[in-house]
Amino acid sequence: MANYPISGACQCGGVTYKLLAPPKLIAACHCKECQKLSTSAFSITAMVDLKDLEISGELQEWRRLADSGNTSVAKFCPTCGNRIYHFDPNKPNDIKLKPSTLEDTSILQPSVHIWVSEKQDWYEIPEGVKIAQKQA
């Protein structure tokens, strides 16, 4: 069991943060956009409340239109480019933290795998984990 708060930082250390409470959900997303983001088979996202995140340092922003029709806003370090979190401007308190930037990654046990319709053929999803062919 992890002890909160858990500190996190981008690769260069220009952006630091504290996660004050456990995530509501941890998901592994296999969509092509997340494969580009992570440069791997999937991206891990921890759903957290804005009030449970304390961030220090400058963040830049990039936006894209998601398949859902919603806008996805990415917040990232302007120096090293590490993504820190994403959010939908219509739901600004629902933060999609990129938790591989945490110092203690023991909490990163996805309870759901989404967009498995686009997953890499070589990756095997663990048995017993909830899946969704597209968005959950």
CSV table of N, CA and C in Angstrom, one decimal:
chain,number,residue,atom,x,y,z
A,1,MET,N,0.8,-1.2,0.0
A,1,MET,CA,0.0,0.0,0.0
A,1,MET,C,0.9,1.2,0.0
A,2,ALA,N,0.7,2.1,-0.9
A,2,ALA,CA,1.4,3.3,-1.1
A,2,ALA,C,1.1,4.4,0.0
A,3,ASN,N,2.0,5.2,0.4
A,3,ASN,CA,1.8,6.2,1.3
A,3,ASN,C,1.6,7.5,0.6
A,4,TYR,N,0.6,8.3,0.8
A,4,TYR,CA,0.4,9.6,0.1
A,4,TYR,C,0.7,10.7,1.1
A,5,PRO,N,1.2,11.8,0.5
A,5,PRO,CA,1.4,12.1,-0.9
A,5,PRO,C,2.5,11.4,-1.5
A,6,ILE,N,2.4,11.2,-2.9
A,6,ILE,CA,3.5,10.6,-3.7
A,6,ILE,C,4.0,11.7,-4.6
A,7,SER,N,5.3,11.9,-4.6
A,7,SER,CA,5.9,13.0,-5.4
A,7,SER,C,6.1,12.4,-6.9
A,8,GLY,N,6.1,13.4,-7.8
A,8,GLY,CA,6.4,13.1,-9.2
A,8,GLY,C,7.1,14.2,-9.8
A,9,ALA,N,7.7,13.9,-11.0
A,9,ALA,CA,8.4,15.0,-11.7
A,9,ALA,C,8.6,14.6,-13.2
A,10,CYS,N,8.8,15.6,-14.0
A,10,CYS,CA,9.1,15.3,-15.4
A,10,CYS,C,10.6,14.9,-15.5
A,11,GLN,N,11.1,14.5,-16.7
A,11,GLN,CA,12.4,14.0,-16.8
A,11,GLN,C,13.5,15.0,-16.4
A,12,CYS,N,13.3,16.3,-16.7
A,12,CYS,CA,14.3,17.3,-16.3
A,12,CYS,C,14.2,17.8,-14.9
A,13,GLY,N,13.0,17.6,-14.3
A,13,GLY,CA,12.8,18.1,-13.0
A,13,GLY,C,12.2,19.5,-12.9
A,14,GLY,N,12.0,20.1,-14.1
A,14,GLY,CA,11.4,21.5,-14.1
A,14,GLY,C,10.0,21.5,-13.7
A,15,VAL,N,9.3,20.4,-13.8
A,15,VAL,CA,7.9,20.4,-13.3
A,15,VAL,C,7.9,19.3,-12.2
A,16,THR,N,7.4,19.6,-11.0
A,16,THR,CA,7.3,18.6,-9.9
A,16,THR,C,5.8,18.7,-9.5
A,17,TYR,N,5.4,17.6,-8.8
A,17,TYR,CA,4.0,17.6,-8.3
A,17,TYR,C,3.9,16.6,-7.2
A,18,LYS,N,2.8,16.7,-6.5
A,18,LYS,CA,2.4,15.7,-5.4
A,18,LYS,C,1.0,15.2,-5.7
A,19,LEU,N,0.9,13.9,-5.6
A,19,LEU,CA,-0.4,13.3,-5.7
A,19,LEU,C,-0.8,13.0,-4.2
A,20,LEU,N,-1.9,13.7,-3.8
A,20,LEU,CA,-2.3,13.7,-2.4
A,20,LEU,C,-3.2,12.5,-2.0
A,21,ALA,N,-3.8,11.8,-2.9
A,21,ALA,CA,-4.7,10.8,-2.6
A,21,ALA,C,-4.7,9.7,-3.7
A,22,PRO,N,-5.2,8.5,-3.4
A,22,PRO,CA,-5.2,7.4,-4.4
A,22,PRO,C,-6.0,7.8,-5.6
A,23,PRO,N,-5.6,7.3,-6.8
A,23,PRO,CA,-6.4,7.6,-8.0
A,23,PRO,C,-7.7,6.9,-7.9
A,24,LYS,N,-8.7,7.4,-8.6
A,24,LYS,CA,-10.1,6.8,-8.7
A,24,LYS,C,-10.0,5.6,-9.6
A,25,LEU,N,-9.1,5.6,-10.6
A,25,LEU,CA,-9.1,4.5,-11.6
A,25,LEU,C,-7.7,4.6,-12.2
A,26,ILE,N,-7.2,3.4,-12.6
A,26,ILE,CA,-6.0,3.4,-13.4
A,26,ILE,C,-6.3,2.5,-14.6
A,27,ALA,N,-6.1,3.1,-15.8
A,27,ALA,CA,-6.4,2.5,-17.1
A,27,ALA,C,-5.2,2.4,-18.0
A,28,ALA,N,-5.1,1.3,-18.8
A,28,ALA,CA,-4.1,1.2,-19.8
A,28,ALA,C,-4.9,1.4,-21.1
A,29,CYS,N,-4.5,2.4,-21.9
A,29,CYS,CA,-5.1,2.7,-23.2
A,29,CYS,C,-4.3,2.3,-24.3
A,30,HIS,N,-4.9,1.5,-25.2
A,30,HIS,CA,-4.1,0.9,-26.4
A,30,HIS,C,-4.4,1.6,-27.7
A,31,CYS,N,-5.1,2.8,-27.7
A,31,CYS,CA,-5.4,3.5,-28.9
A,31,CYS,C,-4.1,3.9,-29.6
A,32,LYS,N,-4.2,4.2,-30.9
A,32,LYS,CA,-3.0,4.6,-31.7
A,32,LYS,C,-2.4,5.9,-31.1
A,33,GLU,N,-3.3,6.8,-30.7
A,33,GLU,CA,-2.8,8.1,-30.2
A,33,GLU,C,-1.9,7.9,-28.9
A,34,CYS,N,-2.4,7.0,-28.0
A,34,CYS,CA,-1.6,6.7,-26.8
A,34,CYS,C,-0.4,5.9,-27.1
A,35,GLN,N,-0.4,5.1,-28.2
A,35,GLN,CA,0.8,4.4,-28.6
A,35,GLN,C,1.9,5.4,-29.0
A,36,LYS,N,1.4,6.5,-29.8
A,36,LYS,CA,2.3,7.5,-30.2
A,36,LYS,C,2.9,8.3,-29.0
A,37,LEU,N,2.0,8.6,-28.0
A,37,LEU,CA,2.3,9.3,-26.8
A,37,LEU,C,3.4,8.6,-26.0
A,38,SER,N,3.2,7.3,-25.8
A,38,SER,CA,4.1,6.5,-24.9
A,38,SER,C,5.3,5.9,-25.7
A,39,THR,N,5.2,6.0,-27.0
A,39,THR,CA,6.2,5.3,-27.8
A,39,THR,C,6.3,3.8,-27.4
A,40,SER,N,5.2,3.2,-27.0
A,40,SER,CA,5.1,1.9,-26.6
A,40,SER,C,3.7,1.3,-26.9
A,41,ALA,N,3.4,0.1,-26.4
A,41,ALA,CA,2.1,-0.6,-26.8
A,41,ALA,C,0.9,0.1,-26.2
A,42,PHE,N,1.0,0.8,-25.1
A,42,PHE,CA,-0.1,1.5,-24.5
A,42,PHE,C,0.4,2.6,-23.6
A,43,SER,N,-0.5,3.4,-23.1
A,43,SER,CA,-0.2,4.5,-22.2
A,43,SER,C,-1.0,4.3,-20.9
A,44,ILE,N,-0.5,4.6,-19.8
A,44,ILE,CA,-1.2,4.4,-18.5
A,44,ILE,C,-1.7,5.7,-18.0
A,45,THR,N,-2.9,5.8,-17.6
A,45,THR,CA,-3.5,7.0,-17.1
A,45,THR,C,-4.2,6.7,-15.7
A,46,ALA,N,-3.9,7.6,-14.8
A,46,ALA,CA,-4.5,7.6,-13.4
A,46,ALA,C,-5.5,8.7,-13.4
A,47,MET,N,-6.8,8.3,-13.2
A,47,MET,CA,-7.9,9.3,-13.0
A,47,MET,C,-7.8,9.9,-11.6
A,48,VAL,N,-7.6,11.2,-11.5
A,48,VAL,CA,-7.5,11.8,-10.2
A,48,VAL,C,-8.3,13.1,-10.2
A,49,ASP,N,-8.7,13.6,-9.0
A,49,ASP,CA,-9.4,14.9,-8.9
A,49,ASP,C,-8.3,16.0,-8.9
A,50,LEU,N,-8.6,17.1,-9.5
A,50,LEU,CA,-7.7,18.3,-9.5
A,50,LEU,C,-7.3,18.7,-8.1
A,51,LYS,N,-8.2,18.6,-7.1
A,51,LYS,CA,-7.9,19.0,-5.8
A,51,LYS,C,-6.9,18.1,-5.1
A,52,ASP,N,-6.6,16.9,-5.7
A,52,ASP,CA,-5.6,15.9,-5.2
A,52,ASP,C,-4.3,16.0,-5.8
A,53,LEU,N,-4.0,17.1,-6.5
A,53,LEU,CA,-2.8,17.3,-7.3
A,53,LEU,C,-2.2,18.7,-7.0
A,54,GLU,N,-1.0,18.8,-6.5
A,54,GLU,CA,-0.3,20.0,-6.3
A,54,GLU,C,0.9,20.1,-7.3
A,55,ILE,N,0.9,21.0,-8.2
A,55,ILE,CA,1.9,21.1,-9.3
A,55,ILE,C,2.8,22.4,-9.1
A,56,SER,N,4.1,22.2,-9.3
A,56,SER,CA,5.0,23.4,-9.3
A,56,SER,C,5.8,23.3,-10.6
A,57,GLY,N,6.0,24.5,-11.2
A,57,GLY,CA,6.7,24.6,-12.4
A,57,GLY,C,5.8,25.0,-13.6
A,58,GLU,N,6.4,25.4,-14.6
A,58,GLU,CA,5.7,25.9,-15.8
A,58,GLU,C,5.2,24.7,-16.7
A,59,LEU,N,4.0,24.8,-17.1
A,59,LEU,CA,3.5,23.8,-18.0
A,59,LEU,C,3.0,24.4,-19.3
A,60,GLN,N,3.3,23.8,-20.4
A,60,GLN,CA,2.7,24.2,-21.7
A,60,GLN,C,1.5,23.3,-22.0
A,61,GLU,N,0.8,23.7,-23.1
A,61,GLU,CA,-0.5,23.0,-23.4
A,61,GLU,C,-0.5,22.7,-24.9
A,62,TRP,N,-1.1,21.5,-25.2
A,62,TRP,CA,-1.4,21.1,-26.6
A,62,TRP,C,-2.8,20.5,-26.6
A,63,ARG,N,-3.6,20.8,-27.6
A,63,ARG,CA,-4.9,20.3,-27.7
A,63,ARG,C,-5.1,19.5,-29.0
A,64,ARG,N,-6.0,18.5,-28.9
A,64,ARG,CA,-6.4,17.8,-30.0
A,64,ARG,C,-7.9,17.3,-29.9
A,65,LEU,N,-8.6,17.1,-31.0
A,65,LEU,CA,-9.9,16.6,-30.9
A,65,LEU,C,-9.9,15.1,-30.8
A,66,ALA,N,-10.5,14.5,-29.8
A,66,ALA,CA,-10.5,13.1,-29.6
A,66,ALA,C,-11.6,12.5,-30.4
A,67,ASP,N,-11.6,11.1,-30.6
A,67,ASP,CA,-12.6,10.4,-31.4
A,67,ASP,C,-14.0,10.6,-30.8
A,68,SER,N,-14.1,10.9,-29.5
A,68,SER,CA,-15.4,11.1,-28.8
A,68,SER,C,-16.0,12.4,-29.3
A,69,GLY,N,-15.2,13.3,-29.9
A,69,GLY,CA,-15.7,14.7,-30.2
A,69,GLY,C,-15.3,15.7,-29.1
A,70,ASN,N,-14.8,15.2,-28.0
A,70,ASN,CA,-14.3,16.1,-26.9
A,70,ASN,C,-12.9,16.6,-27.3
A,71,THR,N,-12.5,17.7,-26.6
A,71,THR,CA,-11.2,18.2,-26.8
A,71,THR,C,-10.3,17.5,-25.7
A,72,SER,N,-9.1,17.1,-26.1
A,72,SER,CA,-8.2,16.5,-25.1
A,72,SER,C,-7.1,17.6,-25.0
A,73,VAL,N,-6.8,18.1,-23.8
A,73,VAL,CA,-5.8,19.0,-23.5
A,73,VAL,C,-4.6,18.3,-22.8
A,74,ALA,N,-3.4,18.4,-23.3
A,74,ALA,CA,-2.3,17.8,-22.7
A,74,ALA,C,-1.4,18.9,-22.1
A,75,LYS,N,-1.0,18.7,-20.8
A,75,LYS,CA,-0.1,19.7,-20.1
A,75,LYS,C,1.2,19.0,-20.0
A,76,PHE,N,2.3,19.7,-20.4
A,76,PHE,CA,3.6,19.1,-20.4
A,76,PHE,C,4.7,20.1,-20.1
A,77,CYS,N,5.9,19.5,-19.8
A,77,CYS,CA,7.0,20.4,-19.4
A,77,CYS,C,7.5,21.0,-20.7
A,78,PRO,N,7.7,22.3,-20.8
A,78,PRO,CA,8.2,22.9,-22.0
A,78,PRO,C,9.7,22.6,-22.3
A,79,THR,N,10.5,22.2,-21.3
A,79,THR,CA,11.9,21.9,-21.5
A,79,THR,C,12.1,20.5,-22.0
A,80,CYS,N,11.6,19.5,-21.3
A,80,CYS,CA,11.9,18.1,-21.7
A,80,CYS,C,10.7,17.4,-22.5
A,81,GLY,N,9.5,18.1,-22.5
A,81,GLY,CA,8.4,17.6,-23.2
A,81,GLY,C,7.6,16.5,-22.5
A,82,ASN,N,8.0,16.1,-21.3
A,82,ASN,CA,7.2,15.0,-20.6
A,82,ASN,C,5.8,15.5,-20.4
A,83,ARG,N,4.8,14.6,-20.7
A,83,ARG,CA,3.4,14.9,-20.4
A,83,ARG,C,3.2,14.6,-18.9
A,84,ILE,N,2.5,15.5,-18.3
A,84,ILE,CA,2.2,15.4,-16.9
A,84,ILE,C,0.7,14.9,-16.7
A,85,TYR,N,-0.2,15.6,-17.4
A,85,TYR,CA,-1.6,15.2,-17.4
A,85,TYR,C,-2.3,15.7,-18.6
A,86,HIS,N,-3.5,15.1,-18.7
A,86,HIS,CA,-4.5,15.5,-19.8
A,86,HIS,C,-5.8,15.8,-19.1
A,87,PHE,N,-6.7,16.6,-19.8
A,87,PHE,CA,-8.0,16.8,-19.2
A,87,PHE,C,-8.9,17.3,-20.4
A,88,ASP,N,-10.2,17.2,-20.1
A,88,ASP,CA,-11.2,17.7,-21.0
A,88,ASP,C,-11.7,19.0,-20.5
A,89,PRO,N,-11.6,20.1,-21.3
A,89,PRO,CA,-12.0,21.4,-20.8
A,89,PRO,C,-13.4,21.5,-20.3
A,90,ASN,N,-14.3,20.6,-20.7
A,90,ASN,CA,-15.6,20.5,-20.2
A,90,ASN,C,-15.7,19.9,-18.8
A,91,LYS,N,-14.6,19.2,-18.4
A,91,LYS,CA,-14.5,18.6,-17.0
A,91,LYS,C,-13.2,18.9,-16.4
A,92,PRO,N,-12.9,20.1,-16.1
A,92,PRO,CA,-11.6,20.5,-15.7
A,92,PRO,C,-11.1,20.0,-14.4
A,93,ASN,N,-12.0,19.4,-13.6
A,93,ASN,CA,-11.6,18.9,-12.3
A,93,ASN,C,-11.2,17.4,-12.4
A,94,ASP,N,-11.5,16.8,-13.6
A,94,ASP,CA,-11.2,15.3,-13.8
A,94,ASP,C,-9.8,15.3,-14.5
A,95,ILE,N,-8.8,14.9,-13.8
A,95,ILE,CA,-7.4,14.9,-14.4
A,95,ILE,C,-7.0,13.5,-14.7
A,96,LYS,N,-6.4,13.4,-15.9
A,96,LYS,CA,-5.9,12.1,-16.4
A,96,LYS,C,-4.4,12.2,-16.3
A,97,LEU,N,-3.9,11.9,-15.1
A,97,LEU,CA,-2.5,12.0,-14.8
A,97,LEU,C,-1.7,10.9,-15.5
A,98,LYS,N,-0.5,11.2,-16.0
A,98,LYS,CA,0.4,10.3,-16.6
A,98,LYS,C,1.3,9.8,-15.5
A,99,PRO,N,1.0,8.7,-14.8
A,99,PRO,CA,1.6,8.4,-13.6
A,99,PRO,C,2.9,7.7,-13.6
A,100,SER,N,3.5,7.4,-14.8
A,100,SER,CA,4.8,6.9,-14.9
A,100,SER,C,5.8,7.9,-14.4
A,101,THR,N,5.4,9.2,-14.2
A,101,THR,CA,6.3,10.2,-13.7
A,101,THR,C,6.3,10.3,-12.2
A,102,LEU,N,5.6,9.4,-11.5
A,102,LEU,CA,5.6,9.3,-10.1
A,102,LEU,C,6.9,8.6,-9.6
A,103,GLU,N,7.4,9.0,-8.4
A,103,GLU,CA,8.5,8.4,-7.8
A,103,GLU,C,8.2,6.9,-7.4
A,104,ASP,N,7.0,6.7,-6.9
A,104,ASP,CA,6.6,5.4,-6.5
A,104,ASP,C,5.5,4.9,-7.5
A,105,THR,N,5.9,4.0,-8.3
A,105,THR,CA,5.0,3.5,-9.4
A,105,THR,C,4.4,2.2,-9.0
A,106,SER,N,4.5,1.8,-7.7
A,106,SER,CA,3.9,0.6,-7.3
A,106,SER,C,2.3,0.6,-7.4
A,107,ILE,N,1.7,1.8,-7.5
A,107,ILE,CA,0.3,1.9,-7.6
A,107,ILE,C,-0.2,1.6,-9.1
A,108,LEU,N,0.7,1.5,-10.0
A,108,LEU,CA,0.3,1.4,-11.4
A,108,LEU,C,-0.1,0.0,-11.8
A,109,GLN,N,-1.3,-0.4,-11.4
A,109,GLN,CA,-1.9,-1.7,-11.7
A,109,GLN,C,-3.2,-1.4,-12.4
A,110,PRO,N,-3.2,-1.3,-13.7
A,110,PRO,CA,-4.4,-1.0,-14.4
A,110,PRO,C,-5.6,-2.0,-14.1
A,111,SER,N,-6.7,-1.4,-13.8
A,111,SER,CA,-7.9,-2.2,-13.5
A,111,SER,C,-8.8,-2.4,-14.8
A,112,VAL,N,-8.4,-1.6,-15.8
A,112,VAL,CA,-9.1,-1.7,-17.1
A,112,VAL,C,-8.2,-1.4,-18.2
A,113,HIS,N,-8.3,-2.1,-19.3
A,113,HIS,CA,-7.6,-1.8,-20.6
A,113,HIS,C,-8.6,-1.4,-21.6
A,114,ILE,N,-8.4,-0.2,-22.2
A,114,ILE,CA,-9.4,0.3,-23.1
A,114,ILE,C,-8.8,0.4,-24.5
A,115,TRP,N,-9.6,0.6,-25.5
A,115,TRP,CA,-9.2,0.6,-26.9
A,115,TRP,C,-8.4,-0.6,-27.3
A,116,VAL,N,-8.8,-1.8,-26.8
A,116,VAL,CA,-8.1,-3.0,-27.1
A,116,VAL,C,-8.3,-3.4,-28.6
A,117,SER,N,-9.3,-2.8,-29.2
A,117,SER,CA,-9.4,-3.0,-30.7
A,117,SER,C,-8.2,-2.5,-31.5
A,118,GLU,N,-7.4,-1.7,-30.9
A,118,GLU,CA,-6.2,-1.1,-31.5
A,118,GLU,C,-4.9,-1.6,-30.9
A,119,LYS,N,-5.0,-2.6,-30.0
A,119,LYS,CA,-3.8,-3.0,-29.2
A,119,LYS,C,-2.8,-3.8,-30.2
A,120,GLN,N,-1.6,-3.7,-29.8
A,120,GLN,CA,-0.5,-4.5,-30.5
A,120,GLN,C,-0.8,-6.0,-30.3
A,121,ASP,N,-0.6,-6.7,-31.4
A,121,ASP,CA,-0.9,-8.2,-31.4
A,121,ASP,C,-0.1,-8.9,-30.4
A,122,TRP,N,1.2,-8.5,-30.2
A,122,TRP,CA,2.1,-9.2,-29.3
A,122,TRP,C,1.8,-9.0,-27.8
A,123,TYR,N,1.0,-8.0,-27.4
A,123,TYR,CA,0.8,-7.8,-26.0
A,123,TYR,C,-0.4,-8.6,-25.5
A,124,GLU,N,-0.2,-9.3,-24.4
A,124,GLU,CA,-1.2,-10.1,-23.8
A,124,GLU,C,-1.8,-9.4,-22.6
A,125,ILE,N,-3.0,-9.1,-22.5
A,125,ILE,CA,-3.7,-8.5,-21.4
A,125,ILE,C,-3.8,-9.5,-20.3
A,126,PRO,N,-3.4,-9.2,-19.1
A,126,PRO,CA,-3.6,-10.1,-18.0
A,126,PRO,C,-5.0,-10.6,-17.8
A,127,GLU,N,-5.1,-11.9,-17.4
A,127,GLU,CA,-6.4,-12.5,-17.2
A,127,GLU,C,-7.1,-11.8,-16.0
A,128,GLY,N,-8.4,-11.6,-16.1
A,128,GLY,CA,-9.2,-11.1,-15.0
A,128,GLY,C,-9.4,-9.6,-15.0
A,129,VAL,N,-8.7,-8.9,-16.0
A,129,VAL,CA,-8.7,-7.4,-16.0
A,129,VAL,C,-9.9,-7.1,-17.0
A,130,LYS,N,-10.6,-6.1,-16.6
A,130,LYS,CA,-11.7,-5.6,-17.4
A,130,LYS,C,-11.2,-5.0,-18.7
A,131,ILE,N,-11.8,-5.2,-19.8
A,131,ILE,CA,-11.4,-4.7,-21.1
A,131,ILE,C,-12.6,-4.0,-21.8
A,132,ALA,N,-12.3,-3.0,-22.7
A,132,ALA,CA,-13.2,-2.4,-23.5
A,132,ALA,C,-12.6,-2.3,-24.9
A,133,GLN,N,-13.4,-2.6,-25.9
A,133,GLN,CA,-12.9,-2.6,-27.3
A,133,GLN,C,-12.6,-1.2,-27.8
A,134,LYS,N,-13.3,-0.2,-27.2
A,134,LYS,CA,-13.1,1.2,-27.5
A,134,LYS,C,-13.0,1.9,-26.2
A,135,GLN,N,-13.6,3.1,-26.0
A,135,GLN,CA,-13.6,3.8,-24.8
A,135,GLN,C,-14.5,3.1,-23.8
A,136,ALA,N,-14.1,3.1,-22.5
A,136,ALA,CA,-14.9,2.4,-21.4
A,136,ALA,C,-16.1,3.3,-21.1
